[in-house]
Structure formats: structure tokens, C-alpha cells
PDB file of C-alpha atoms in Angstrom:
ATOM      1  CA  ASP A   1       5.624   9.479   0.623  1.00 97.00           C
ATOM      2  CA  ILE A   2       4.776   6.004   1.873  1.00 98.00           C
ATOM      3  CA  GLN A   3       1.857   6.073   4.309  1.00 98.00           C
ATOM      4  CA  MET A   4       1.775   3.451   7.046  1.00 98.00           C
ATOM      5  CA  THR A   5      -1.590   2.537   8.544  1.00 98.00           C
ATOM      6  CA  GLN A   6      -1.849   0.479  11.711  1.00 98.00           C
ATOM      7  CA  SER A   7      -4.860  -1.263  13.136  1.00 98.00           C
ATOM      8  CA  PRO A   8      -6.321  -1.366  15.619  1.00 98.00           C
ATOM      9  CA  SER A   9      -5.349   1.930  17.240  1.00 98.00           C
ATOM     10  CA  SER A  10      -5.930   0.314  20.619  1.00 98.00           C
ATOM     11  CA  VAL A  11      -6.612  -3.165  21.898  1.00 97.00           C
ATOM     12  CA  SER A  12      -7.416  -4.617  25.308  1.00 97.00           C
ATOM     13  CA  ALA A  13      -6.126  -8.062  26.150  1.00 97.00           C
ATOM     14  CA  SER A  14      -5.259 -10.289  29.090  1.00 96.00           C
ATOM     15  CA  VAL A  15      -2.022 -11.900  30.176  1.00 96.00           C
ATOM     16  CA  GLY A  16      -1.587 -15.087  28.181  1.00 97.00           C
ATOM     17  CA  ASP A  17      -3.624 -13.890  25.199  1.00 97.00           C
ATOM     18  CA  ARG A  18      -2.403 -13.968  21.632  1.00 98.00           C
ATOM     19  CA  VAL A  19      -2.477 -10.533  20.016  1.00 98.00           C
ATOM     20  CA  THR A  20      -1.997  -9.499  16.404  1.00 98.00           C
ATOM     21  CA  ILE A  21      -1.409  -5.955  15.165  1.00 98.00           C
ATOM     22  CA  THR A  22      -1.524  -5.120  11.487  1.00 98.00           C
ATOM     23  CA  CYS A  23       0.286  -2.530   9.414  1.00 98.00           C
ATOM     24  CA  ARG A  24      -0.437  -1.617   5.820  1.00 98.00           C
ATOM     25  CA  ALA A  25       1.841   0.369   3.530  1.00 98.00           C
ATOM     26  CA  SER A  26       0.418   2.643   0.835  1.00 98.00           C
ATOM     27  CA  GLN A  27       2.783   1.082  -1.705  1.00 98.00           C
ATOM     28  CA  ARG A  28       4.840  -2.068  -1.914  1.00 98.00           C
ATOM     29  CA  ILE A  29       7.879  -2.003   0.377  1.00 97.00           C
ATOM     30  CA  SER A  30       9.056  -5.599  -0.023  1.00 96.00           C
ATOM     31  CA  ASN A  31      10.081  -6.620   3.507  1.00 97.00           C
ATOM     32  CA  TRP A  32      11.386  -3.216   4.573  1.00 98.00           C
ATOM     33  CA  LEU A  33       9.359  -3.048   7.734  1.00 98.00           C
ATOM     34  CA  ALA A  34      10.328  -2.591  11.375  1.00 98.00           C
ATOM     35  CA  TRP A  35       8.302  -2.876  14.581  1.00 98.00           C
ATOM     36  CA  TYR A  36       8.971  -0.957  17.771  1.00 98.00           C
ATOM     37  CA  GLN A  37       7.666  -1.122  21.325  1.00 98.00           C
ATOM     38  CA  GLN A  38       7.387   2.033  23.400  1.00 98.00           C
ATOM     39  CA  LYS A  39       6.557   2.131  27.082  1.00 98.00           C
ATOM     40  CA  PRO A  40       5.469   5.331  28.807  1.00 96.00           C
ATOM     41  CA  LYS A  41       8.281   7.825  29.330  1.00 96.00           C
ATOM     42  CA  LYS A  42      10.722   5.525  27.548  1.00 98.00           C
ATOM     43  CA  ALA A  43      12.418   5.516  24.165  1.00 98.00           C
ATOM     44  CA  PRO A  44      11.154   3.103  21.530  1.00 98.00           C
ATOM     45  CA  LYS A  45      12.778  -0.310  21.288  1.00 98.00           C
ATOM     46  CA  LEU A  46      13.358  -2.183  18.041  1.00 98.00           C
ATOM     47  CA  LEU A  47      11.586  -5.553  18.121  1.00 98.00           C
ATOM     48  CA  ILE A  48      11.478  -6.782  14.533  1.00 98.00           C
ATOM     49  CA  TYR A  49      13.342  -5.742  11.397  1.00 98.00           C
ATOM     50  CA  ALA A  50      13.087  -6.893   7.800  1.00 98.00           C
ATOM     51  CA  ALA A  51       9.454  -7.737   8.566  1.00 98.00           C
ATOM     52  CA  SER A  52      10.206 -11.008  10.352  1.00 98.00           C
ATOM     53  CA  SER A  53      13.713 -10.928  11.866  1.00 98.00           C
ATOM     54  CA  LEU A  54      13.829 -10.801  15.643  1.00 98.00           C
ATOM     55  CA  GLN A  55      16.158  -8.152  17.040  1.00 98.00           C
ATOM     56  CA  SER A  56      18.776  -9.521  19.416  1.00 97.00           C
ATOM     57  CA  GLY A  57      17.515  -9.849  22.974  1.00 97.00           C
ATOM     58  CA  VAL A  58      13.828  -9.690  22.088  1.00 98.00           C
ATOM     59  CA  PRO A  59      11.734 -12.580  23.456  1.00 98.00           C
ATOM     60  CA  SER A  60      10.629 -15.202  20.959  1.00 98.00           C
ATOM     61  CA  ARG A  61       6.950 -14.638  21.764  1.00 98.00           C
ATOM     62  CA  PHE A  62       7.229 -11.666  19.403  1.00 98.00           C
ATOM     63  CA  SER A  63       7.056 -12.453  15.709  1.00 98.00           C
ATOM     64  CA  GLY A  64       6.502 -10.557  12.500  1.00 98.00           C
ATOM     65  CA  SER A  65       5.286 -11.530   9.081  1.00 98.00           C
ATOM     66  CA  GLY A  66       4.267 -10.070   5.775  1.00 98.00           C
ATOM     67  CA  SER A  67       5.683  -8.656   2.583  1.00 98.00           C
ATOM     68  CA  GLY A  68       4.649  -6.108   0.013  1.00 97.00           C
ATOM     69  CA  THR A  69       1.999  -3.966   1.641  1.00 98.00           C
ATOM     70  CA  ASP A  70       0.546  -6.019   4.493  1.00 98.00           C
ATOM     71  CA  PHE A  71       2.367  -6.886   7.692  1.00 98.00           C
ATOM     72  CA  THR A  72       1.566  -8.270  11.122  1.00 98.00           C
ATOM     73  CA  LEU A  73       3.153  -8.262  14.555  1.00 98.00           C
ATOM     74  CA  THR A  74       2.061 -11.137  16.782  1.00 98.00           C
ATOM     75  CA  ILE A  75       2.635 -11.595  20.477  1.00 98.00           C
ATOM     76  CA  SER A  76       1.980 -15.254  21.143  1.00 96.00           C
ATOM     77  CA  SER A  77       1.332 -15.126  24.891  1.00 95.00           C
ATOM     78  CA  LEU A  78       1.071 -11.694  26.443  1.00 97.00           C
ATOM     79  CA  GLN A  79       3.215 -10.975  29.461  1.00 96.00           C
ATOM     80  CA  PRO A  80       2.644  -8.092  31.899  1.00 95.00           C
ATOM     81  CA  GLU A  81       5.660  -6.223  30.511  1.00 96.00           C
ATOM     82  CA  ASP A  82       4.215  -6.261  26.978  1.00 97.00           C
ATOM     83  CA  PHE A  83       1.558  -3.663  27.671  1.00 93.00           C
ATOM     84  CA  ALA A  84       2.845  -0.714  25.685  1.00 97.00           C
ATOM     85  CA  THR A  85       2.379   1.125  22.407  1.00 98.00           C
ATOM     86  CA  TYR A  86       3.602  -0.519  19.213  1.00 98.00           C
ATOM     87  CA  TYR A  87       4.661   1.243  16.018  1.00 98.00           C
ATOM     88  CA  CYS A  88       5.467  -0.018  12.568  1.00 98.00           C
ATOM     89  CA  GLN A  89       7.925   1.861  10.384  1.00 98.00           C
ATOM     90  CA  GLN A  90       9.193   1.683   6.861  1.00 98.00           C
ATOM     91  CA  PRO A  91      12.909   2.391   7.387  1.00 97.00           C
ATOM     92  CA  ASN A  92      14.396   2.281   3.928  1.00 93.00           C
ATOM     93  CA  SER A  93      12.667   4.917   1.815  1.00 96.00           C
ATOM     94  CA  PHE A  94      12.816   8.639   2.552  1.00 98.00           C
ATOM     95  CA  PRO A  95      10.925  10.203   4.185  1.00 98.00           C
ATOM     96  CA  LEU A  96      10.943   7.486   6.815  1.00 98.00           C
ATOM     97  CA  THR A  97       7.415   6.988   8.082  1.00 98.00           C
ATOM     98  CA  PHE A  98       5.625   5.354  10.993  1.00 98.00           C
ATOM     99  CA  GLY A  99       2.198   3.979  11.577  1.00 98.00           C
ATOM    100  CA  GLY A 100       0.031   5.836  14.054  1.00 98.00           C
ATOM    101  CA  GLY A 101       0.644   3.341  16.840  1.00 98.00           C
ATOM    102  CA  THR A 102      -1.340   0.626  18.593  1.00 98.00           C
ATOM    103  CA  LYS A 103      -1.847   0.946  22.318  1.00 98.00           C
ATOM    104  CA  LEU A 104      -2.023  -2.447  23.983  1.00 98.00           C
ATOM    105  CA  GLU A 105      -3.878  -2.221  27.264  1.00 96.00           C
ATOM    106  CA  ILE A 106      -4.680  -4.626  30.040  1.00 88.00           C
ATOM    107  CA  LYS A 107      -8.227  -5.975  29.971  1.00 88.00           C
TER     108      LYS A 107
ATOM    109  CA  GLU B   1      27.516  -0.883  26.748  1.00 97.00           C
ATOM    110  CA  VAL B   2      26.199   0.635  23.549  1.00 98.00           C
ATOM    111  CA  GLN B   3      24.709   4.009  24.415  1.00 98.00           C
ATOM    112  CA  LEU B   4      23.491   7.273  22.951  1.00 98.00           C
ATOM    113  CA  VAL B   5      23.093  10.357  25.122  1.00 98.00           C
ATOM    114  CA  GLU B   6      21.352  13.477  23.869  1.00 98.00           C
ATOM    115  CA  SER B   7      21.846  16.956  25.230  1.00 98.00           C
ATOM    116  CA  GLY B   8      21.137  20.542  24.322  1.00 98.00           C
ATOM    117  CA  GLY B   9      17.380  20.681  24.651  1.00 98.00           C
ATOM    118  CA  GLY B  10      15.621  23.555  26.330  1.00 98.00           C
ATOM    119  CA  SER B  11      13.007  26.267  26.053  1.00 98.00           C
ATOM    120  CA  VAL B  12      13.339  28.878  23.320  1.00 98.00           C
ATOM    121  CA  GLN B  13      11.194  31.504  21.665  1.00 98.00           C
ATOM    122  CA  PRO B  14       9.900  31.068  18.121  1.00 98.00           C
ATOM    123  CA  GLY B  15      12.457  32.059  15.529  1.00 98.00           C
ATOM    124  CA  ARG B  16      15.426  31.237  17.716  1.00 98.00           C
ATOM    125  CA  SER B  17      17.998  28.455  17.334  1.00 98.00           C
ATOM    126  CA  LEU B  18      19.107  25.439  19.306  1.00 98.00           C
ATOM    127  CA  ARG B  19      21.746  22.769  18.739  1.00 98.00           C
ATOM    128  CA  LEU B  20      21.212  19.232  19.958  1.00 98.00           C
ATOM    129  CA  SER B  21      24.105  16.843  20.508  1.00 98.00           C
ATOM    130  CA  CYS B  22      24.121  13.062  20.587  1.00 98.00           C
ATOM    131  CA  THR B  23      27.161  11.332  22.044  1.00 98.00           C
ATOM    132  CA  GLY B  24      27.654   7.703  21.207  1.00 98.00           C
ATOM    133  CA  SER B  25      29.703   5.150  23.123  1.00 98.00           C
ATOM    134  CA  GLY B  26      30.322   1.416  23.153  1.00 98.00           C
ATOM    135  CA  PHE B  27      30.438   1.049  19.370  1.00 98.00           C
ATOM    136  CA  THR B  28      32.428   2.273  16.368  1.00 98.00           C
ATOM    137  CA  PHE B  29      30.449   5.459  15.827  1.00 98.00           C
ATOM    138  CA  GLY B  30      31.846   6.229  12.399  1.00 97.00           C
ATOM    139  CA  ASP B  31      30.602   2.943  10.949  1.00 97.00           C
ATOM    140  CA  TYR B  32      26.935   3.840  11.412  1.00 97.00           C
ATOM    141  CA  ALA B  33      24.365   6.125   9.904  1.00 98.00           C
ATOM    142  CA  MET B  34      22.597   8.199  12.527  1.00 98.00           C
ATOM    143  CA  SER B  35      19.141   9.696  12.615  1.00 98.00           C
ATOM    144  CA  TRP B  36      16.995  12.042  14.675  1.00 98.00           C
ATOM    145  CA  PHE B  37      13.343  11.524  15.481  1.00 98.00           C
ATOM    146  CA  ARG B  38      10.889  13.483  17.549  1.00 98.00           C
ATOM    147  CA  GLN B  39       7.707  12.900  19.461  1.00 98.00           C
ATOM    148  CA  ALA B  40       5.355  15.727  20.339  1.00 98.00           C
ATOM    149  CA  PRO B  41       3.547  15.383  23.696  1.00 96.00           C
ATOM    150  CA  GLY B  42       0.974  12.607  23.469  1.00 96.00           C
ATOM    151  CA  LYS B  43       1.680  11.997  19.777  1.00 98.00           C
ATOM    152  CA  GLY B  44       3.386   9.420  17.629  1.00 98.00           C
ATOM    153  CA  LEU B  45       6.910   9.180  16.277  1.00 98.00           C
ATOM    154  CA  GLU B  46       8.148  11.470  13.514  1.00 98.00           C
ATOM    155  CA  TRP B  47      11.379  11.168  11.585  1.00 98.00           C
ATOM    156  CA  VAL B  48      13.406  14.414  11.386  1.00 98.00           C
ATOM    157  CA  ALA B  49      16.836  13.932   9.811  1.00 98.00           C
ATOM    158  CA  PHE B  50      19.347  11.289   8.708  1.00 98.00           C
ATOM    159  CA  ILE B  51      23.073  11.262   8.052  1.00 98.00           C
ATOM    160  CA  ARG B  52      24.977   8.458   6.411  1.00 97.00           C
ATOM    161  CA  SER B  53      28.406   7.311   7.478  1.00 97.00           C
ATOM    162  CA  LYS B  54      31.632   8.654   5.981  1.00 97.00           C
ATOM    163  CA  ALA B  55      31.761   5.563   3.779  1.00 95.00           C
ATOM    164  CA  TYR B  56      28.577   6.864   2.123  1.00 95.00           C
ATOM    165  CA  GLY B  57      29.713  10.445   1.948  1.00 96.00           C
ATOM    166  CA  GLU B  58      27.961  11.647   5.094  1.00 97.00           C
ATOM    167  CA  SER B  59      25.041  12.521   2.864  1.00 97.00           C
ATOM    168  CA  THR B  60      21.882  13.741   4.550  1.00 98.00           C
ATOM    169  CA  GLU B  61      18.103  13.494   4.319  1.00 98.00           C
ATOM    170  CA  TYR B  62      15.444  15.674   5.936  1.00 98.00           C
ATOM    171  CA  ALA B  63      11.757  15.590   6.616  1.00 98.00           C
ATOM    172  CA  ALA B  64       9.876  18.186   4.597  1.00 98.00           C
ATOM    173  CA  SER B  65       8.746  19.902   7.799  1.00 98.00           C
ATOM    174  CA  VAL B  66      12.310  20.786   8.793  1.00 98.00           C
ATOM    175  CA  LYS B  67      14.160  20.994   5.483  1.00 98.00           C
ATOM    176  CA  GLY B  68      15.955  24.320   5.140  1.00 98.00           C
ATOM    177  CA  ARG B  69      15.728  25.009   8.875  1.00 98.00           C
ATOM    178  CA  PHE B  70      17.485  22.015  10.471  1.00 98.00           C
ATOM    179  CA  THR B  71      20.946  20.640   9.707  1.00 98.00           C
ATOM    180  CA  ILE B  72      22.273  17.276  10.776  1.00 98.00           C
ATOM    181  CA  SER B  73      26.018  16.731  11.012  1.00 98.00           C
ATOM    182  CA  ARG B  74      28.511  14.470  12.687  1.00 98.00           C
ATOM    183  CA  ASP B  75      31.992  14.525  14.174  1.00 98.00           C
ATOM    184  CA  ASP B  76      33.219  10.957  14.238  1.00 98.00           C
ATOM    185  CA  SER B  77      36.412  11.905  16.086  1.00 98.00           C
ATOM    186  CA  LYS B  78      34.224  13.005  18.991  1.00 98.00           C
ATOM    187  CA  THR B  79      31.521  10.361  18.386  1.00 98.00           C
ATOM    188  CA  ILE B  80      28.870  13.079  18.291  1.00 98.00           C
ATOM    189  CA  ALA B  81      25.950  13.691  15.971  1.00 98.00           C
ATOM    190  CA  TYR B  82      24.403  17.142  15.939  1.00 98.00           C
ATOM    191  CA  LEU B  83      21.065  18.625  15.014  1.00 98.00           C
ATOM    192  CA  GLN B  84      21.239  22.352  14.401  1.00 98.00           C
ATOM    193  CA  MET B  85      17.726  23.756  14.587  1.00 98.00           C
ATOM    194  CA  ASN B  86      17.135  27.269  13.255  1.00 98.00           C
ATOM    195  CA  SER B  87      13.980  29.339  12.835  1.00 98.00           C
ATOM    196  CA  LEU B  88      12.219  27.214  15.408  1.00 98.00           C
ATOM    197  CA  LYS B  89       8.438  27.075  15.362  1.00 98.00           C
ATOM    198  CA  THR B  90       5.965  26.180  18.084  1.00 98.00           C
ATOM    199  CA  GLU B  91       5.207  22.969  16.197  1.00 98.00           C
ATOM    200  CA  ASP B  92       8.823  21.854  16.712  1.00 98.00           C
ATOM    201  CA  THR B  93       8.045  21.336  20.401  1.00 98.00           C
ATOM    202  CA  ALA B  94       8.813  17.679  21.113  1.00 98.00           C
ATOM    203  CA  LEU B  95      11.052  15.131  22.731  1.00 98.00           C
ATOM    204  CA  TYR B  96      13.945  14.601  20.320  1.00 98.00           C
ATOM    205  CA  TYR B  97      15.574  11.198  20.057  1.00 98.00           C
ATOM    206  CA  CYS B  98      18.920  10.338  18.520  1.00 98.00           C
ATOM    207  CA  THR B  99      19.201   6.857  17.012  1.00 98.00           C
ATOM    208  CA  ARG B 100      21.711   4.509  15.487  1.00 98.00           C
ATOM    209  CA  VAL B 101      20.682   3.002  12.180  1.00 98.00           C
ATOM    210  CA  LYS B 102      20.792  -0.753  11.646  1.00 96.00           C
ATOM    211  CA  ALA B 103      22.074  -1.089   8.100  1.00 93.00           C
ATOM    212  CA  THR B 104      23.873  -3.289   5.622  1.00 91.00           C
ATOM    213  CA  ARG B 105      25.554  -1.968   2.482  1.00 88.00           C
ATOM    214  CA  GLY B 106      23.350   1.098   2.260  1.00 86.00           C
ATOM    215  CA  ASP B 107      20.051  -0.622   3.079  1.00 92.00           C
ATOM    216  CA  TYR B 108      18.378   0.432   6.299  1.00 95.00           C
ATOM    217  CA  TYR B 109      16.542  -1.995   8.568  1.00 95.00           C
ATOM    218  CA  GLY B 110      15.472   0.216  11.438  1.00 97.00           C
ATOM    219  CA  MET B 111      16.825   2.072  14.459  1.00 98.00           C
ATOM    220  CA  ASP B 112      18.462  -0.337  16.871  1.00 98.00           C
ATOM    221  CA  VAL B 113      19.784   2.049  19.512  1.00 98.00           C
ATOM    222  CA  TRP B 114      17.882   5.042  20.903  1.00 98.00           C
ATOM    223  CA  GLY B 115      18.943   7.714  23.317  1.00 98.00           C
ATOM    224  CA  GLN B 116      16.768   8.772  26.219  1.00 98.00           C
ATOM    225  CA  GLY B 117      15.672  11.926  24.422  1.00 98.00           C
ATOM    226  CA  THR B 118      16.031  15.635  25.026  1.00 98.00           C
ATOM    227  CA  THR B 119      13.076  18.007  25.281  1.00 98.00           C
ATOM    228  CA  VAL B 120      12.695  21.044  23.062  1.00 98.00           C
ATOM    229  CA  THR B 121       9.976  23.555  23.907  1.00 98.00           C
ATOM    230  CA  VAL B 122       9.302  26.431  21.543  1.00 98.00           C
ATOM    231  CA  SER B 123       7.027  29.030  23.047  1.00 98.00           C
ATOM    232  CA  SER B 124       6.680  32.764  23.309  1.00 96.00           C
TER     233      SER B 124
END
């Protein structure tokens, strides 16, 4: 199984800050990496697929990068609606696996 | 509007069965692989089961924790995906999400549509 490790597990930031979340895969997964945002009591929402492709309708302040085993999600200028939990996932090799999540909180 | 709506959750005793349904609308259901995920209270996301489209033989995949107990299926004529859950355990307690798979030619990019979830509670 491919293990996905996210860091940090939580981060505090202010509106307007730039935030980066990292995700590491236990083996090379090329660019098979997705990022999701989940707000309390809501279903997850796909933000990024194929490591760096922005899902339709997602604001351009979200970006993804990386290949192989190391990936990052960057939010260029935090907005109030961005405070949520973020998950990475490798979606193309079974069993599908997620990182443990990064909770982004208001400072 | 593209939408998935889950139903069938509830409270059951350990060892009993439950069938979840996921009704899709606003898209050509039969063209997509579908997958179920779950999230235990206060925990992260866990993949449960996956079914490919008819074009890929409706073949299935399961997480080790549910293999042999859960069965995923689909009825494209009704635009419904099912998750039959047998021999339920307390550790199956979670919010279960149905998802549409974003894919191209058998490669999977992620889950681009999620339902609102249905709660399963297994307790004596």
C-alpha cells in the first residue's frame, strides 16, 4: 500500500498569508496526486488533480506542484473561506489512500 | 446540476446488514466509475470500494478492511450505485460518501463529485 504523509497536521495563519502544505508518498506515484478541501459538516471538494491541474471552478489562488514522492499545495493569499481541512490522496493505485489531513486555522 | 444523493444509512447491531444507495443525476452515470468512502467521527477519509464503468467490465476493488463483507454494484438504468454491507462491525461506524471518479481511459485523477453522505452507526 502507498502511504501518504501530510505536514503539518495543523497550521495557523491570517487572511492574506501564503500557506504551503506538503504531502509525501511512500513510493513514487508520478503525478497521480489529488488535493481536497473539507469544511466542517461538508463533503470534501476536489481542488487539484494530476498534482498541478486546477479543478474547474476552483480559485486560482490554489496551486499544486510536485512529482514522484513529494508534493505541495499552496494557497497564495488566504481568504476567510479557505479555513478548512485539506487532504492529499493518491487516486490511481489500489488501495486508494489519503494523507492524515492538515487543519488550517485562523490565527 | 451534477448531483449524487446517498440514502440507506441508519443504526444497526453488529453482525447485521445494510444497503446504501447513491443516486446520480445531471450526468451520464454509466460513463463513470463510482466509489464509496467513509469518515469515522472526528477522523480522516478512508476509501471503501470502487466500481468501474460498463466499458471496463464493471470490475470492482475493495479496501482490505471491508473485503468479503461489502459489495459494490451499480444499475446504470436507474443511475444508482449500491454498497451492500454485511457482517457489520462497530468499526464500520462512519459517514459514508458516494463519489464520481474523474478518469480518462482507465486512469483515475480523483473524485470530482461527492454526495452529502449518509450515516451508518453500528452498535449493540
